[in-house]
């Protein structure tokens, strides 16, 4: 619980820092070592999403599973091909339900997101009741999220009620981060009164300005970007895509910089540090995130 509380305090800090209009020079601040360590369980959870569902359902996937030894799985699925792997369960140590989505191959997602034919669409009104039609998201990501949406909702309901829980943490890396971000919009619409937070790694841009503003106004998101990873800077802002607030950027000297606002252009944050994909490093996408590389 201590770790989760620290994580939540950090998220609140990030939100309140960006909300103070009178500070002339809000600083980009480096997280302390103990703040960084609060993310470790979630980094393992995001990494675990790359493991075969048969091993996440029994929590027998090896070192990633052993890193969160008290986890109680509820459901898992996907085939890693048409549908990315996912799992849902409960962490009695952190007292949170965990929802995790698998990512994909870096070169594959980079090719998809630099394709000129990227289409955005409004969110489906059955899955997302009440969301304004001015909110648009990447069509491919919306399709991926829709494939597992109701299965995940029902598993989360089971995990909450079986454990008397009231908190859900949604995690993912790469494509899994994009699906997790859309799940972060979807699940609260169907689970009023539940507290949500999301910890996302190597998140690509998912939606338009209204989407980013909706996320900022309603959700608690941290998205962690490593070094010169190209994925967080695609699709380009010139195509109308925008990140929500909540960026943490891992810099060359190992510092985790909390970057206020959306798409902060400071050199300490990914937009400033990686001006275009030709100055990026694909291998940074998988890690290391505080020493950990994504993958089962
Ligand atoms: C992946 O999906 C495609 C299209 O549905 C299918 O043709 C292919 O056999 C699948 N590959 C594996 C390894 O399941
Ligand atoms: C980026 O961070 C700086 C703090 O160094 C802040 O002044 C600025 O408003 C931020 N930019 C955006 C776009 O939020």
PDB file of C-alpha atoms and ligand atoms in Angstrom:
ATOM      1  CA  UNK A   1       0.000   0.000   0.000  1.00  0.00           C
ATOM      2  CA  UNK A   2       2.861   2.353   0.803  1.00  0.00           C
ATOM      3  CA  UNK A   3       4.158   2.014  -2.730  1.00  0.00           C
ATOM      4  CA  UNK A   4       0.768   2.671  -4.249  1.00  0.00           C
ATOM      5  CA  UNK A   5       0.203   5.682  -1.980  1.00  0.00           C
ATOM      6  CA  UNK A   6       3.538   7.120  -3.011  1.00  0.00           C
ATOM      7  CA  UNK A   7       2.666   6.475  -6.632  1.00  0.00           C
ATOM      8  CA  UNK A   8      -0.662   8.246  -6.211  1.00  0.00           C
ATOM      9  CA  UNK A   9       0.972  11.138  -4.359  1.00  0.00           C
ATOM     10  CA  UNK A  10       3.408  11.473  -7.218  1.00  0.00           C
ATOM     11  CA  UNK A  11       0.595  11.536  -9.746  1.00  0.00           C
ATOM     12  CA  UNK A  12      -1.230  14.192  -7.747  1.00  0.00           C
ATOM     13  CA  UNK A  13       1.981  16.195  -7.582  1.00  0.00           C
ATOM     14  CA  UNK A  14       2.394  16.040 -11.345  1.00  0.00           C
ATOM     15  CA  UNK A  15      -1.197  17.202 -11.860  1.00  0.00           C
ATOM     16  CA  UNK A  16      -1.039  20.026  -9.333  1.00  0.00           C
ATOM     17  CA  UNK A  17       2.307  21.293 -10.624  1.00  0.00           C
ATOM     18  CA  UNK A  18       0.899  21.741 -14.114  1.00  0.00           C
ATOM     19  CA  UNK A  19      -2.243  23.394 -12.723  1.00  0.00           C
ATOM     20  CA  UNK A  20      -0.503  26.322 -11.002  1.00  0.00           C
ATOM     21  CA  UNK A  21      -0.812  29.260 -13.433  1.00  0.00           C
ATOM     22  CA  UNK A  22       1.036  31.864 -11.376  1.00  0.00           C
ATOM     23  CA  UNK A  23       4.438  30.130 -11.260  1.00  0.00           C
ATOM     24  CA  UNK A  24       6.482  31.862 -13.977  1.00  0.00           C
ATOM     25  CA  UNK A  25       9.029  29.025 -14.241  1.00  0.00           C
ATOM     26  CA  UNK A  26       7.620  25.675 -13.121  1.00  0.00           C
ATOM     27  CA  UNK A  27      10.603  23.458 -12.948  1.00  0.00           C
ATOM     28  CA  UNK A  28      10.935  20.010 -14.415  1.00  0.00           C
ATOM     29  CA  UNK A  29      11.834  17.985 -11.358  1.00  0.00           C
ATOM     30  CA  UNK A  30      13.742  14.729 -11.055  1.00  0.00           C
ATOM     31  CA  UNK A  31      12.064  11.967  -9.021  1.00  0.00           C
ATOM     32  CA  UNK A  32      13.842  10.723  -5.929  1.00  0.00           C
ATOM     33  CA  UNK A  33      15.220   7.189  -5.825  1.00  0.00           C
ATOM     34  CA  UNK A  34      12.358   6.108  -3.590  1.00  0.00           C
ATOM     35  CA  UNK A  35       9.777   7.641  -5.929  1.00  0.00           C
ATOM     36  CA  UNK A  36      11.353   5.758  -8.845  1.00  0.00           C
ATOM     37  CA  UNK A  37      11.208   2.516  -6.881  1.00  0.00           C
ATOM     38  CA  UNK A  38       7.412   2.826  -6.431  1.00  0.00           C
ATOM     39  CA  UNK A  39       7.095   2.101 -10.148  1.00  0.00           C
ATOM     40  CA  UNK A  40       9.048  -1.179 -10.041  1.00  0.00           C
ATOM     41  CA  UNK A  41       6.077  -3.498  -9.356  1.00  0.00           C
ATOM     42  CA  UNK A  42       4.170  -1.881 -12.228  1.00  0.00           C
ATOM     43  CA  UNK A  43       7.149  -2.205 -14.577  1.00  0.00           C
ATOM     44  CA  UNK A  44       7.154  -5.932 -13.811  1.00  0.00           C
ATOM     45  CA  UNK A  45       3.385  -6.090 -14.347  1.00  0.00           C
ATOM     46  CA  UNK A  46       3.705  -4.378 -17.748  1.00  0.00           C
ATOM     47  CA  UNK A  47       6.554  -6.725 -18.694  1.00  0.00           C
ATOM     48  CA  UNK A  48       4.558  -9.769 -17.538  1.00  0.00           C
ATOM     49  CA  UNK A  49       1.879  -8.935 -20.115  1.00  0.00           C
ATOM     50  CA  UNK A  50       4.267 -10.370 -22.756  1.00  0.00           C
ATOM     51  CA  UNK A  51       3.960 -13.821 -21.142  1.00  0.00           C
ATOM     52  CA  UNK A  52       1.652 -16.505 -22.509  1.00  0.00           C
ATOM     53  CA  UNK A  53      -1.838 -16.306 -20.939  1.00  0.00           C
ATOM     54  CA  UNK A  54      -1.566 -19.925 -19.751  1.00  0.00           C
ATOM     55  CA  UNK A  55       1.354 -18.863 -17.528  1.00  0.00           C
ATOM     56  CA  UNK A  56      -0.153 -15.589 -16.289  1.00  0.00           C
ATOM     57  CA  UNK A  57      -3.371 -17.383 -15.303  1.00  0.00           C
ATOM     58  CA  UNK A  58      -1.343 -19.685 -13.042  1.00  0.00           C
ATOM     59  CA  UNK A  59       1.207 -16.937 -12.212  1.00  0.00           C
ATOM     60  CA  UNK A  60       4.021 -19.259 -13.253  1.00  0.00           C
ATOM     61  CA  UNK A  61       5.754 -17.084 -15.873  1.00  0.00           C
ATOM     62  CA  UNK A  62       9.134 -17.030 -14.136  1.00  0.00           C
ATOM     63  CA  UNK A  63      11.042 -14.033 -12.777  1.00  0.00           C
ATOM     64  CA  UNK A  64       8.513 -11.359 -13.803  1.00  0.00           C
ATOM     65  CA  UNK A  65       5.735 -13.201 -11.954  1.00  0.00           C
ATOM     66  CA  UNK A  66       8.016 -13.906  -8.983  1.00  0.00           C
ATOM     67  CA  UNK A  67       8.750 -10.162  -8.724  1.00  0.00           C
ATOM     68  CA  UNK A  68       5.105  -9.664  -7.630  1.00  0.00           C
ATOM     69  CA  UNK A  69       4.780 -12.865  -5.597  1.00  0.00           C
ATOM     70  CA  UNK A  70       1.427 -12.208  -3.873  1.00  0.00           C
ATOM     71  CA  UNK A  71      -0.527 -11.526  -7.099  1.00  0.00           C
ATOM     72  CA  UNK A  72      -3.798 -13.431  -7.507  1.00  0.00           C
ATOM     73  CA  UNK A  73      -4.759 -13.810 -11.201  1.00  0.00           C
ATOM     74  CA  UNK A  74      -8.441 -13.684 -12.150  1.00  0.00           C
ATOM     75  CA  UNK A  75      -8.460 -13.947 -15.959  1.00  0.00           C
ATOM     76  CA  UNK A  76      -6.113 -13.833 -18.942  1.00  0.00           C
ATOM     77  CA  UNK A  77      -6.460 -14.006 -22.696  1.00  0.00           C
ATOM     78  CA  UNK A  78      -5.339 -12.981 -26.148  1.00  0.00           C
ATOM     79  CA  UNK A  79      -3.292 -14.886 -28.688  1.00  0.00           C
ATOM     80  CA  UNK A  80      -0.422 -12.431 -29.194  1.00  0.00           C
ATOM     81  CA  UNK A  81      -1.318 -12.222 -32.870  1.00  0.00           C
ATOM     82  CA  UNK A  82      -4.864 -10.980 -33.653  1.00  0.00           C
ATOM     83  CA  UNK A  83      -5.371  -9.995 -30.000  1.00  0.00           C
ATOM     84  CA  UNK A  84      -2.542  -8.909 -27.699  1.00  0.00           C
ATOM     85  CA  UNK A  85      -2.133 -10.913 -24.473  1.00  0.00           C
ATOM     86  CA  UNK A  86      -3.802  -9.462 -21.365  1.00  0.00           C
ATOM     87  CA  UNK A  87      -4.453 -10.424 -17.783  1.00  0.00           C
ATOM     88  CA  UNK A  88      -6.397  -9.150 -14.767  1.00  0.00           C
ATOM     89  CA  UNK A  89      -5.887  -9.959 -11.083  1.00  0.00           C
ATOM     90  CA  UNK A  90      -5.425  -8.576  -7.596  1.00  0.00           C
ATOM     91  CA  UNK A  91      -2.295  -7.503  -5.751  1.00  0.00           C
ATOM     92  CA  UNK A  92      -2.997  -7.821  -2.000  1.00  0.00           C
ATOM     93  CA  UNK A  93       0.321  -6.134  -1.151  1.00  0.00           C
ATOM     94  CA  UNK A  94      -0.460  -2.950  -3.111  1.00  0.00           C
ATOM     95  CA  UNK A  95      -4.220  -3.443  -2.565  1.00  0.00           C
ATOM     96  CA  UNK A  96      -5.071  -2.826  -6.191  1.00  0.00           C
ATOM     97  CA  UNK A  97      -6.625  -4.734  -9.037  1.00  0.00           C
ATOM     98  CA  UNK A  98      -4.145  -4.828 -11.938  1.00  0.00           C
ATOM     99  CA  UNK A  99      -5.091  -4.772 -15.641  1.00  0.00           C
ATOM    100  CA  UNK A 100      -2.201  -5.382 -18.075  1.00  0.00           C
ATOM    101  CA  UNK A 101      -1.904  -5.391 -21.874  1.00  0.00           C
ATOM    102  CA  UNK A 102       0.902  -6.804 -24.031  1.00  0.00           C
ATOM    103  CA  UNK A 103       2.800  -4.576 -26.452  1.00  0.00           C
ATOM    104  CA  UNK A 104       4.241  -5.429 -29.819  1.00  0.00           C
ATOM    105  CA  UNK A 105       7.435  -5.507 -31.819  1.00  0.00           C
ATOM    106  CA  UNK A 106       9.084  -2.045 -31.940  1.00  0.00           C
ATOM    107  CA  UNK A 107       9.757  -1.925 -35.693  1.00  0.00           C
ATOM    108  CA  UNK A 108       6.193  -3.105 -36.409  1.00  0.00           C
ATOM    109  CA  UNK A 109       4.492  -0.401 -34.330  1.00  0.00           C
ATOM    110  CA  UNK A 110       6.917   2.255 -35.590  1.00  0.00           C
ATOM    111  CA  UNK A 111       6.062   1.361 -39.199  1.00  0.00           C
ATOM    112  CA  UNK A 112       2.335   1.468 -38.414  1.00  0.00           C
ATOM    113  CA  UNK A 113       2.505   4.828 -36.640  1.00  0.00           C
ATOM    114  CA  UNK A 114       4.614   6.600 -39.240  1.00  0.00           C
ATOM    115  CA  UNK A 115       2.262   5.485 -42.009  1.00  0.00           C
ATOM    116  CA  UNK A 116       0.701   8.546 -43.652  1.00  0.00           C
ATOM    117  CA  UNK A 117      -2.773   6.964 -43.731  1.00  0.00           C
ATOM    118  CA  UNK A 118      -3.441   7.093 -40.005  1.00  0.00           C
ATOM    119  CA  UNK A 119      -7.146   7.452 -39.286  1.00  0.00           C
ATOM    120  CA  UNK A 120      -8.818   8.643 -36.099  1.00  0.00           C
ATOM    121  CA  UNK A 121     -12.372   7.830 -35.076  1.00  0.00           C
ATOM    122  CA  UNK A 122     -14.846   8.760 -32.353  1.00  0.00           C
ATOM    123  CA  UNK A 123     -15.190   6.367 -29.435  1.00  0.00           C
ATOM    124  CA  UNK A 124     -17.996   3.794 -29.710  1.00  0.00           C
ATOM    125  CA  UNK A 125     -21.010   5.166 -27.832  1.00  0.00           C
ATOM    126  CA  UNK A 126     -21.937   1.773 -26.335  1.00  0.00           C
ATOM    127  CA  UNK A 127     -18.495   1.186 -24.831  1.00  0.00           C
ATOM    128  CA  UNK A 128     -17.949   4.888 -24.035  1.00  0.00           C
ATOM    129  CA  UNK A 129     -21.358   6.347 -23.074  1.00  0.00           C
ATOM    130  CA  UNK A 130     -21.380  10.130 -22.745  1.00  0.00           C
ATOM    131  CA  UNK A 131     -17.960  10.829 -24.294  1.00  0.00           C
ATOM    132  CA  UNK A 132     -18.074  13.822 -26.659  1.00  0.00           C
ATOM    133  CA  UNK A 133     -17.832  13.123 -30.379  1.00  0.00           C
ATOM    134  CA  UNK A 134     -15.064  15.743 -30.503  1.00  0.00           C
ATOM    135  CA  UNK A 135     -12.810  13.154 -28.793  1.00  0.00           C
ATOM    136  CA  UNK A 136     -11.078  11.047 -31.453  1.00  0.00           C
ATOM    137  CA  UNK A 137      -8.521   8.242 -31.189  1.00  0.00           C
ATOM    138  CA  UNK A 138      -6.330   6.207 -33.531  1.00  0.00           C
ATOM    139  CA  UNK A 139      -8.664   3.698 -35.260  1.00  0.00           C
ATOM    140  CA  UNK A 140      -6.285   0.775 -34.912  1.00  0.00           C
ATOM    141  CA  UNK A 141      -5.889   1.346 -31.164  1.00  0.00           C
ATOM    142  CA  UNK A 142      -9.676   1.702 -30.748  1.00  0.00           C
ATOM    143  CA  UNK A 143     -10.175  -1.627 -32.558  1.00  0.00           C
ATOM    144  CA  UNK A 144      -7.584  -3.347 -30.360  1.00  0.00           C
ATOM    145  CA  UNK A 145      -9.199  -2.052 -27.158  1.00  0.00           C
ATOM    146  CA  UNK A 146     -12.687  -3.063 -28.321  1.00  0.00           C
ATOM    147  CA  UNK A 147     -11.585  -6.695 -28.818  1.00  0.00           C
ATOM    148  CA  UNK A 148     -11.053  -7.242 -25.095  1.00  0.00           C
ATOM    149  CA  UNK A 149     -13.095  -4.435 -23.485  1.00  0.00           C
ATOM    150  CA  UNK A 150     -16.046  -6.380 -22.094  1.00  0.00           C
ATOM    151  CA  UNK A 151     -13.930  -9.385 -21.043  1.00  0.00           C
ATOM    152  CA  UNK A 152     -11.662  -7.064 -19.092  1.00  0.00           C
ATOM    153  CA  UNK A 153     -14.566  -5.161 -17.520  1.00  0.00           C
ATOM    154  CA  UNK A 154     -16.089  -8.376 -16.264  1.00  0.00           C
ATOM    155  CA  UNK A 155     -12.740  -9.667 -14.924  1.00  0.00           C
ATOM    156  CA  UNK A 156     -12.160  -6.333 -13.137  1.00  0.00           C
ATOM    157  CA  UNK A 157     -15.646  -6.528 -11.568  1.00  0.00           C
ATOM    158  CA  UNK A 158     -14.844 -10.055 -10.327  1.00  0.00           C
ATOM    159  CA  UNK A 159     -11.440  -9.012  -8.984  1.00  0.00           C
ATOM    160  CA  UNK A 160     -12.925  -5.991  -7.179  1.00  0.00           C
ATOM    161  CA  UNK A 161     -15.774  -7.918  -5.555  1.00  0.00           C
ATOM    162  CA  UNK A 162     -13.771 -11.061  -4.673  1.00  0.00           C
ATOM    163  CA  UNK A 163     -11.236  -8.953  -2.797  1.00  0.00           C
ATOM    164  CA  UNK A 164     -13.351  -6.107  -1.425  1.00  0.00           C
ATOM    165  CA  UNK A 165     -11.104  -3.807  -3.461  1.00  0.00           C
ATOM    166  CA  UNK A 166     -11.743  -0.259  -4.643  1.00  0.00           C
ATOM    167  CA  UNK A 167      -8.608   0.584  -6.646  1.00  0.00           C
ATOM    168  CA  UNK A 168      -7.558  -0.414 -10.165  1.00  0.00           C
ATOM    169  CA  UNK A 169      -4.136   0.110 -11.753  1.00  0.00           C
ATOM    170  CA  UNK A 170      -3.919  -0.204 -15.543  1.00  0.00           C
ATOM    171  CA  UNK A 171      -0.506  -0.886 -17.085  1.00  0.00           C
ATOM    172  CA  UNK A 172       1.035  -1.563 -20.474  1.00  0.00           C
ATOM    173  CA  UNK A 173       4.039  -0.993 -22.704  1.00  0.00           C
ATOM    174  CA  UNK A 174       4.079   0.106 -26.380  1.00  0.00           C
ATOM    175  CA  UNK A 175       0.857  -0.946 -28.150  1.00  0.00           C
ATOM    176  CA  UNK A 176      -0.142  -2.309 -24.731  1.00  0.00           C
ATOM    177  CA  UNK A 177       0.194   1.216 -23.283  1.00  0.00           C
ATOM    178  CA  UNK A 178      -2.092   2.594 -26.003  1.00  0.00           C
ATOM    179  CA  UNK A 179      -4.740  -0.083 -25.294  1.00  0.00           C
ATOM    180  CA  UNK A 180      -4.286   0.524 -21.547  1.00  0.00           C
ATOM    181  CA  UNK A 181      -4.850   4.264 -22.007  1.00  0.00           C
ATOM    182  CA  UNK A 182      -8.142   3.644 -23.846  1.00  0.00           C
ATOM    183  CA  UNK A 183      -9.092   1.128 -21.117  1.00  0.00           C
ATOM    184  CA  UNK A 184      -8.328   3.922 -18.625  1.00  0.00           C
ATOM    185  CA  UNK A 185     -11.064   5.994 -20.283  1.00  0.00           C
ATOM    186  CA  UNK A 186     -13.442   3.019 -20.689  1.00  0.00           C
ATOM    187  CA  UNK A 187     -13.407   1.270 -17.309  1.00  0.00           C
ATOM    188  CA  UNK A 188     -14.322   4.247 -15.051  1.00  0.00           C
ATOM    189  CA  UNK A 189     -17.437   4.898 -17.189  1.00  0.00           C
ATOM    190  CA  UNK A 190     -18.758   1.478 -16.059  1.00  0.00           C
ATOM    191  CA  UNK A 191     -17.333   1.369 -12.520  1.00  0.00           C
ATOM    192  CA  UNK A 192     -18.408   4.533 -10.673  1.00  0.00           C
ATOM    193  CA  UNK A 193     -16.846   5.042  -7.248  1.00  0.00           C
ATOM    194  CA  UNK A 194     -13.712   3.021  -8.055  1.00  0.00           C
ATOM    195  CA  UNK A 195     -10.292   4.763  -7.957  1.00  0.00           C
ATOM    196  CA  UNK A 196      -8.116   4.354 -11.043  1.00  0.00           C
ATOM    197  CA  UNK A 197      -4.487   5.050 -11.892  1.00  0.00           C
ATOM    198  CA  UNK A 198      -2.480   4.131 -14.978  1.00  0.00           C
ATOM    199  CA  UNK A 199       1.233   3.492 -15.402  1.00  0.00           C
ATOM    200  CA  UNK A 200       2.216   3.358 -19.066  1.00  0.00           C
ATOM    201  CA  UNK A 201       5.609   2.714 -20.687  1.00  0.00           C
ATOM    202  CA  UNK A 202       6.688   3.862 -24.165  1.00  0.00           C
ATOM    203  CA  UNK A 203       3.197   5.220 -24.897  1.00  0.00           C
ATOM    204  CA  UNK A 204       2.596   6.350 -28.497  1.00  0.00           C
ATOM    205  CA  UNK A 205       0.216   9.271 -29.108  1.00  0.00           C
ATOM    206  CA  UNK A 206      -3.303   7.840 -29.001  1.00  0.00           C
ATOM    207  CA  UNK A 207      -5.786  10.645 -29.693  1.00  0.00           C
ATOM    208  CA  UNK A 208      -6.464  14.265 -30.532  1.00  0.00           C
ATOM    209  CA  UNK A 209      -6.290  17.400 -28.374  1.00  0.00           C
ATOM    210  CA  UNK A 210      -9.799  16.822 -26.943  1.00  0.00           C
ATOM    211  CA  UNK A 211      -8.815  13.257 -26.026  1.00  0.00           C
ATOM    212  CA  UNK A 212      -5.686  14.490 -24.220  1.00  0.00           C
ATOM    213  CA  UNK A 213      -7.729  17.156 -22.424  1.00  0.00           C
ATOM    214  CA  UNK A 214     -10.362  14.572 -21.390  1.00  0.00           C
ATOM    215  CA  UNK A 215      -7.628  12.336 -19.974  1.00  0.00           C
ATOM    216  CA  UNK A 216      -6.077  15.247 -18.064  1.00  0.00           C
ATOM    217  CA  UNK A 217      -9.426  16.300 -16.602  1.00  0.00           C
ATOM    218  CA  UNK A 218     -10.631  12.846 -15.565  1.00  0.00           C
ATOM    219  CA  UNK A 219      -7.767  10.376 -15.093  1.00  0.00           C
ATOM    220  CA  UNK A 220      -4.473   9.867 -13.240  1.00  0.00           C
ATOM    221  CA  UNK A 221      -1.882   8.848 -15.814  1.00  0.00           C
ATOM    222  CA  UNK A 222       1.880   8.465 -15.630  1.00  0.00           C
ATOM    223  CA  UNK A 223       3.579   7.681 -18.950  1.00  0.00           C
ATOM    224  CA  UNK A 224       7.246   6.823 -18.699  1.00  0.00           C
ATOM    225  CA  UNK A 225       9.471   7.431 -21.741  1.00  0.00           C
ATOM    226  CA  UNK A 226      12.959   5.978 -21.963  1.00  0.00           C
ATOM    227  CA  UNK A 227      15.896   7.941 -23.451  1.00  0.00           C
ATOM    228  CA  UNK A 228      15.463   8.394 -27.238  1.00  0.00           C
ATOM    229  CA  UNK A 229      12.588   5.964 -27.806  1.00  0.00           C
ATOM    230  CA  UNK A 230      10.867   6.902 -31.120  1.00  0.00           C
ATOM    231  CA  UNK A 231       7.437   5.479 -30.190  1.00  0.00           C
ATOM    232  CA  UNK A 232       6.332   8.293 -27.811  1.00  0.00           C
ATOM    233  CA  UNK A 233       6.850  10.891 -30.587  1.00  0.00           C
ATOM    234  CA  UNK A 234       4.565   9.135 -33.094  1.00  0.00           C
ATOM    235  CA  UNK A 235       2.055   9.721 -34.634  1.00  0.00           C
ATOM    236  CA  UNK A 236       3.297  13.296 -35.135  1.00  0.00           C
ATOM    237  CA  UNK A 237       1.648  16.320 -33.566  1.00  0.00           C
ATOM    238  CA  UNK A 238       1.310  17.766 -37.093  1.00  0.00           C
ATOM    239  CA  UNK A 239      -1.207  14.951 -37.728  1.00  0.00           C
ATOM    240  CA  UNK A 240      -3.353  16.226 -34.847  1.00  0.00           C
ATOM    241  CA  UNK A 241      -2.217  13.747 -32.179  1.00  0.00           C
ATOM    242  CA  UNK A 242      -1.485  14.944 -28.611  1.00  0.00           C
ATOM    243  CA  UNK A 243      -0.237  13.309 -25.433  1.00  0.00           C
ATOM    244  CA  UNK A 244      -1.996  13.810 -22.116  1.00  0.00           C
ATOM    245  CA  UNK A 245       0.043  15.211 -19.202  1.00  0.00           C
ATOM    246  CA  UNK A 246       1.907  12.936 -16.820  1.00  0.00           C
ATOM    247  CA  UNK A 247       5.141  12.313 -18.721  1.00  0.00           C
ATOM    248  CA  UNK A 248       8.178  11.027 -16.868  1.00  0.00           C
ATOM    249  CA  UNK A 249      11.282  11.024 -19.071  1.00  0.00           C
ATOM    250  CA  UNK A 250      14.311   8.876 -18.295  1.00  0.00           C
ATOM    251  CA  UNK A 251      17.396  10.850 -19.328  1.00  0.00           C
ATOM    252  CA  UNK A 252      20.950   9.796 -20.255  1.00  0.00           C
ATOM    253  CA  UNK A 253      22.225  10.307 -16.706  1.00  0.00           C
ATOM    254  CA  UNK A 254      19.521   7.969 -15.359  1.00  0.00           C
ATOM    255  CA  UNK A 255      17.347  10.736 -13.873  1.00  0.00           C
ATOM    256  CA  UNK A 256      13.555  10.336 -14.092  1.00  0.00           C
ATOM    257  CA  UNK A 257      12.298  13.823 -14.966  1.00  0.00           C
ATOM    258  CA  UNK A 258       8.642  14.683 -14.232  1.00  0.00           C
ATOM    259  CA  UNK A 259       7.609  16.858 -17.198  1.00  0.00           C
ATOM    260  CA  UNK A 260       4.668  19.201 -16.614  1.00  0.00           C
ATOM    261  CA  UNK A 261       1.977  19.676 -19.247  1.00  0.00           C
ATOM    262  CA  UNK A 262       1.210  17.926 -22.534  1.00  0.00           C
ATOM    263  CA  UNK A 263       4.052  17.208 -24.981  1.00  0.00           C
ATOM    264  CA  UNK A 264       6.532  19.358 -23.050  1.00  0.00           C
ATOM    265  CA  UNK A 265       9.123  20.628 -25.539  1.00  0.00           C
ATOM    266  CA  UNK A 266      11.959  20.949 -23.007  1.00  0.00           C
ATOM    267  CA  UNK A 267      15.149  19.021 -23.848  1.00  0.00           C
ATOM    268  CA  UNK A 268      14.642  17.126 -20.595  1.00  0.00           C
ATOM    269  CA  UNK A 269      11.391  15.651 -21.983  1.00  0.00           C
ATOM    270  CA  UNK A 270      10.961  13.326 -24.963  1.00  0.00           C
ATOM    271  CA  UNK A 271       9.560  15.859 -27.458  1.00  0.00           C
ATOM    272  CA  UNK A 272      12.555  18.142 -26.959  1.00  0.00           C
ATOM    273  CA  UNK A 273      15.106  15.339 -26.607  1.00  0.00           C
ATOM    274  CA  UNK A 274      13.956  13.456 -29.733  1.00  0.00           C
ATOM    275  CA  UNK A 275      13.007  16.029 -32.382  1.00  0.00           C
ATOM    276  CA  UNK A 276      12.347  13.364 -35.058  1.00  0.00           C
ATOM    277  CA  UNK A 277      12.586   9.602 -35.512  1.00  0.00           C
ATOM    278  CA  UNK A 278      15.937   9.897 -37.329  1.00  0.00           C
ATOM    279  CA  UNK A 279      17.462  11.108 -34.063  1.00  0.00           C
ATOM    280  CA  UNK A 280      15.843   8.315 -32.050  1.00  0.00           C
ATOM    281  CA  UNK A 281      17.102   4.909 -30.903  1.00  0.00           C
ATOM    282  CA  UNK A 282      14.622   2.068 -31.482  1.00  0.00           C
ATOM    283  CA  UNK A 283      16.198  -0.204 -28.887  1.00  0.00           C
ATOM    284  CA  UNK A 284      15.422   2.340 -26.132  1.00  0.00           C
ATOM    285  CA  UNK A 285      11.746   1.392 -26.471  1.00  0.00           C
ATOM    286  CA  UNK A 286      12.121  -1.859 -24.526  1.00  0.00           C
ATOM    287  CA  UNK A 287      14.211  -0.380 -21.724  1.00  0.00           C
ATOM    288  CA  UNK A 288      15.931  -0.301 -19.412  1.00  0.00           C
ATOM    289  CA  UNK A 289      13.269   1.148 -17.091  1.00  0.00           C
ATOM    290  CA  UNK A 290      15.132   1.324 -13.768  1.00  0.00           C
ATOM    291  CA  UNK A 291      17.138  -1.716 -14.871  1.00  0.00           C
ATOM    292  CA  UNK A 292      14.243  -3.694 -16.386  1.00  0.00           C
ATOM    293  CA  UNK A 293      13.637  -4.569 -20.035  1.00  0.00           C
ATOM    294  CA  UNK A 294      10.132  -5.271 -21.312  1.00  0.00           C
ATOM    295  CA  UNK A 295       9.398  -8.837 -22.375  1.00  0.00           C
ATOM    296  CA  UNK A 296       8.501 -12.116 -20.725  1.00  0.00           C
TER     297      UNK A 296
HETATM  298  C1  LIG B   1      -1.701 -14.738 -36.990  1.00  0.00           C
HETATM  299  O1  LIG B   1      -2.886 -14.259 -37.578  1.00  0.00           O
HETATM  300  C2  LIG B   1      -2.927 -14.384 -38.978  1.00  0.00           C
HETATM  301  C3  LIG B   1      -4.171 -13.696 -39.484  1.00  0.00           C
HETATM  302  O2  LIG B   1      -5.280 -13.997 -38.710  1.00  0.00           O
HETATM  303  C4  LIG B   1      -2.868 -15.864 -39.342  1.00  0.00           C
HETATM  304  O3  LIG B   1      -2.883 -16.020 -40.741  1.00  0.00           O
HETATM  305  C5  LIG B   1      -1.601 -16.474 -38.769  1.00  0.00           C
HETATM  306  O4  LIG B   1      -1.575 -17.875 -39.002  1.00  0.00           O
HETATM  307  C6  LIG B   1      -1.508 -16.207 -37.273  1.00  0.00           C
HETATM  308  N1  LIG B   1      -0.202 -16.642 -36.796  1.00  0.00           N
HETATM  309  C7  LIG B   1      -0.068 -17.364 -35.683  1.00  0.00           C
HETATM  310  C8  LIG B   1       1.338 -17.689 -35.285  1.00  0.00           C
HETATM  311  O5  LIG B   1      -1.004 -17.725 -34.999  1.00  0.00           O
HETATM  312  C1  LIG B   2       7.331  22.452 -19.790  1.00  0.00           C
HETATM  313  O1  LIG B   2       7.921  22.573 -18.537  1.00  0.00           O
HETATM  314  C2  LIG B   2       8.235  23.896 -18.193  1.00  0.00           C
HETATM  315  C3  LIG B   2       9.001  23.844 -16.891  1.00  0.00           C
HETATM  316  O2  LIG B   2      10.354  23.797 -17.115  1.00  0.00           O
HETATM  317  C4  LIG B   2       6.989  24.713 -18.094  1.00  0.00           C
HETATM  318  O3  LIG B   2       7.311  26.040 -17.772  1.00  0.00           O
HETATM  319  C5  LIG B   2       6.253  24.666 -19.407  1.00  0.00           C
HETATM  320  O4  LIG B   2       5.013  25.316 -19.285  1.00  0.00           O
HETATM  321  C6  LIG B   2       6.040  23.223 -19.827  1.00  0.00           C
HETATM  322  N1  LIG B   2       5.521  23.189 -21.179  1.00  0.00           N
HETATM  323  C7  LIG B   2       4.311  22.755 -21.488  1.00  0.00           C
HETATM  324  C8  LIG B   2       3.971  22.727 -22.927  1.00  0.00           C
HETATM  325  O5  LIG B   2       3.517  22.377 -20.647  1.00  0.00           O
END
